[in-house]
Every structure is written in C-alpha cells, then in structure tokens.
Coordinates of C-alpha atoms in Angstrom, one line a residue:
M233 CA 0.0 0.0 0.0
S234 CA 1.4 3.3 -1.0
T235 CA 1.6 6.4 1.2
E236 CA -1.1 8.0 -0.9
D237 CA -3.4 5.0 -0.3
T238 CA -2.7 5.2 3.5
N239 CA -3.4 8.9 3.5
R240 CA -6.6 8.5 1.6
K241 CA -7.9 5.8 3.9
G242 CA -6.7 7.1 7.3
A243 CA -6.6 10.8 7.2
G244 CA -9.1 13.6 7.3
L245 CA -12.8 13.0 7.1
N246 CA -12.4 9.6 5.6
G247 CA -10.3 8.4 8.5
L248 CA -12.7 10.0 11.0
A249 CA -15.7 8.3 9.2
R250 CA -13.8 4.9 9.3
K251 CA -13.2 5.2 13.0
L252 CA -16.8 6.2 13.7
V253 CA -18.2 3.3 11.7
T254 CA -15.7 0.9 13.3
G255 CA -16.5 2.2 16.8
W256 CA -20.2 1.8 16.1
A257 CA -19.8 -1.8 15.0
I258 CA -17.8 -2.5 18.2
L259 CA -20.7 -1.0 20.2
G260 CA -23.0 -3.3 18.3
G261 CA -20.8 -6.2 19.3
V262 CA -21.0 -5.1 23.0
V263 CA -24.8 -5.1 22.7
L264 CA -24.7 -8.6 21.2
I265 CA -22.4 -9.9 24.0
A266 CA -24.7 -8.3 26.6
V267 CA -27.7 -10.1 25.0
V268 CA -25.8 -13.4 25.1
I269 CA -24.8 -12.9 28.8
M270 CA -28.4 -12.0 29.6
Q271 CA -29.7 -15.1 27.9
S272 CA -27.2 -17.3 29.6
I273 CA -28.2 -15.9 33.0
S274 CA -31.8 -16.4 32.1
V275 CA -31.3 -20.0 31.2
V276 CA -29.4 -20.7 34.4
T277 CA -31.9 -18.9 36.6
G278 CA -34.8 -20.5 34.6
A279 CA -33.4 -23.9 35.5
F280 CA -34.2 -23.0 39.1
G281 CA -37.6 -21.7 38.3
H282 CA -36.7 -18.0 38.2
P283 CA -36.0 -16.8 34.6
L284 CA -35.3 -13.2 33.9
P285 CA -38.6 -11.4 33.2
G286 CA -38.6 -9.8 29.7
D287 CA -35.6 -11.6 28.4
F288 CA -37.2 -12.3 25.1
E289 CA -38.2 -8.6 24.7
L290 CA -34.7 -7.5 25.5
T291 CA -33.3 -10.1 23.1
E292 CA -35.5 -8.9 20.2
L293 CA -34.5 -5.3 20.7
G294 CA -30.9 -5.9 21.4
I295 CA -30.4 -8.2 18.4
A296 CA -32.1 -5.7 16.1
V297 CA -29.9 -2.9 17.3
A298 CA -26.7 -5.0 17.0
M299 CA -27.5 -6.3 13.5
F300 CA -28.1 -2.8 12.2
A301 CA -24.9 -1.6 13.9
F302 CA -22.9 -4.0 11.8
L303 CA -24.3 -2.9 8.4
P304 CA -22.1 0.2 8.0
Y305 CA -19.0 -1.7 8.8
C306 CA -19.9 -4.4 6.3
Q307 CA -20.4 -1.8 3.6
M308 CA -17.2 0.1 4.4
T309 CA -15.0 -3.1 4.4
D310 CA -16.8 -4.6 1.4
A311 CA -17.8 -7.5 3.5
N312 CA -21.3 -7.9 2.1
V313 CA -22.3 -11.1 0.5
T314 CA -21.2 -11.2 -3.2
A315 CA -21.3 -13.6 -6.1
D316 CA -17.6 -13.6 -6.9
I317 CA -18.0 -16.5 -9.3
F318 CA -19.5 -14.1 -11.8
T319 CA -16.9 -11.4 -11.5
S320 CA -13.7 -13.4 -11.0
G321 CA -12.6 -12.8 -14.6
A322 CA -13.8 -9.2 -14.8
S323 CA -11.4 -6.3 -15.3
R324 CA -10.7 -3.8 -12.5
R325 CA -12.7 -1.2 -14.4
V326 CA -15.8 -3.5 -14.6
L327 CA -15.3 -4.3 -10.9
G328 CA -15.2 -0.5 -10.3
V329 CA -18.4 0.0 -12.2
L330 CA -20.1 -2.8 -10.3
G331 CA -18.8 -1.3 -7.1
V332 CA -20.3 2.1 -8.0
L333 CA -23.6 0.5 -8.8
A334 CA -23.6 -1.5 -5.5
S335 CA -22.7 1.7 -3.5
V336 CA -25.5 3.7 -5.2
I337 CA -28.0 0.9 -4.3
A338 CA -26.7 0.8 -0.7
L339 CA -27.0 4.6 -0.5
A340 CA -30.5 4.6 -1.8
F341 CA -31.5 1.8 0.5
S342 CA -30.0 3.5 3.5
V343 CA -31.7 6.8 2.7
I344 CA -35.1 5.2 2.2
M345 CA -34.6 3.2 5.4
V346 CA -33.7 6.3 7.4
W347 CA -36.9 8.0 6.2
R348 CA -39.2 5.0 6.8
T349 CA -37.6 4.0 10.1
W350 CA -37.9 7.5 11.4
A351 CA -41.6 7.4 10.5
G352 CA -41.9 4.0 12.2
M353 CA -40.3 5.4 15.3
E354 CA -42.7 8.4 15.4
N355 CA -45.6 5.9 15.2
Q356 CA -44.1 3.9 18.1
F357 CA -44.0 7.0 20.3
D358 CA -47.3 8.4 19.1
Y359 CA -49.2 5.2 19.9
G360 CA -47.2 4.4 23.0
Y361 CA -46.1 0.9 21.9
Q362 CA -44.4 -0.9 24.7
T363 CA -43.0 -4.3 25.4
A364 CA -45.6 -6.6 27.1
I365 CA -43.6 -7.6 30.2
L366 CA -41.2 -4.8 31.0
G367 CA -43.2 -2.0 29.5
L368 CA -40.3 -0.5 27.6
S369 CA -41.1 2.0 24.9
I370 CA -40.2 0.2 21.6
G371 CA -39.5 3.6 20.0
Y372 CA -36.2 3.9 21.8
A373 CA -34.8 0.9 20.0
F374 CA -35.3 2.8 16.7
L375 CA -32.8 5.6 17.7
P376 CA -29.6 3.5 17.4
I377 CA -31.0 1.8 14.3
I378 CA -31.5 5.2 12.7
V379 CA -27.9 6.1 13.6
S380 CA -26.8 2.9 12.0
L381 CA -28.6 3.7 8.8
I382 CA -27.1 7.2 8.7
L383 CA -23.7 5.6 9.1
L384 CA -24.6 3.1 6.4
A385 CA -25.3 6.1 4.1
L386 CA -21.9 7.6 5.0
A387 CA -20.2 4.2 4.4
S388 CA -22.0 4.0 1.1
I389 CA -20.7 7.4 0.0
M390 CA -17.2 6.3 1.0
T391 CA -17.4 3.1 -1.0
L392 CA -19.0 5.0 -3.9
I393 CA -16.0 7.4 -4.0
E394 CA -13.5 4.5 -3.8
S395 CA -15.3 2.6 -6.5
F396 CA -15.5 5.6 -8.7
R397 CA -11.7 6.1 -8.3
Q398 CA -11.2 2.5 -9.3
T399 CA -13.3 3.0 -12.4
V400 CA -11.6 6.2 -13.5
Q401 CA -8.1 5.0 -12.6
P402 CA -8.3 1.2 -12.8
S403 CA -4.5 0.7 -12.6
G404 CA -4.5 2.1 -9.1
K405 CA -4.8 0.2 -5.8
V406 CA -8.2 -0.9 -4.8
Y407 CA -9.2 0.6 -1.4
S408 CA -10.9 -1.6 1.1

C-alpha cells in the first residue's frame, strides 16, 4: 500500500468516518455480547424456576440494534455477500463500475430506510407501543437503528467514491 493509499484511507474526514463506523460496529458487538450474557443468566436462573422477566423482549430489541450496527462496517469493508464467481474474470474497471452500482444501491437503500424507520419510530411513540412484560417503549430501539442507517449512508458514500476512483483509474490500488 502506497503512502497515498494510506493517507486516503486514514486521514481527514475519511479516517474519521472509518473510526466512527468501526467504533459503532464495536458497540453493536458489545450489545450482542450483553444479550448473550443476559440469555445465559436467564437459562441458568430459569433452571431454578426464576427466569429473567422480559428476556425475550430485550433479546429482540438488542439483536435488532446489534444487527443494524454491523451494516455500515460491512459496507465500508466490502464484507457484504457477493457472487464472486460471476466477477472473478472481470477487469478492474468492470469491478469498479459494479462497485459504483452497488454503492449507489446501498446509499438509496439507507436513505429510504432512514426515512421510513424515522416514520416508524414516530408511530411507536405516538401510539405508545411498549413491550408486554417490561413496559419499555419500543421507539427507543429505533434511535440507534437510525444512527446505524445514517452511518450506512456515510459508508456507502465512502465506497462510492472509492469505486469511482477505481473506475476512473483502474490501474491504481483498490481501497478496502
């Protein structure tokens, strides 16, 4: 990797965005670990007739939040599911064009999802939807999901720029 590649990936706004997306994914991992620990405790205490009340509710909310927290990182690191068998013989320019197309689709998806998830969150609060056992407002789980979708849009813009560079200058290094 050249100095220019390192500077492009790790400096300025790009570097800040990468750190933000990575940190958010790590927080998603912490939420996931917390859900696993809570479920483990619930299984053990349930064996003695005292399961944790609301463990299924917290699992549903926690897994949703964690899953969305990983999406921006998957986009940024090009770790989404792909069908490489169809592109294994493609030129770097073709791969760049496909990368641009995929990034545009991911960006459109994330923008639409922010819009609709925000509307869904408003409905959750307007109608006072709560979990059945713990009485937690479901709308609060939408907040970190919306942040994840905004970060997905940011990661999509980053990969769009990188793919465009690969398309325009296909002899250069591919940025991950």
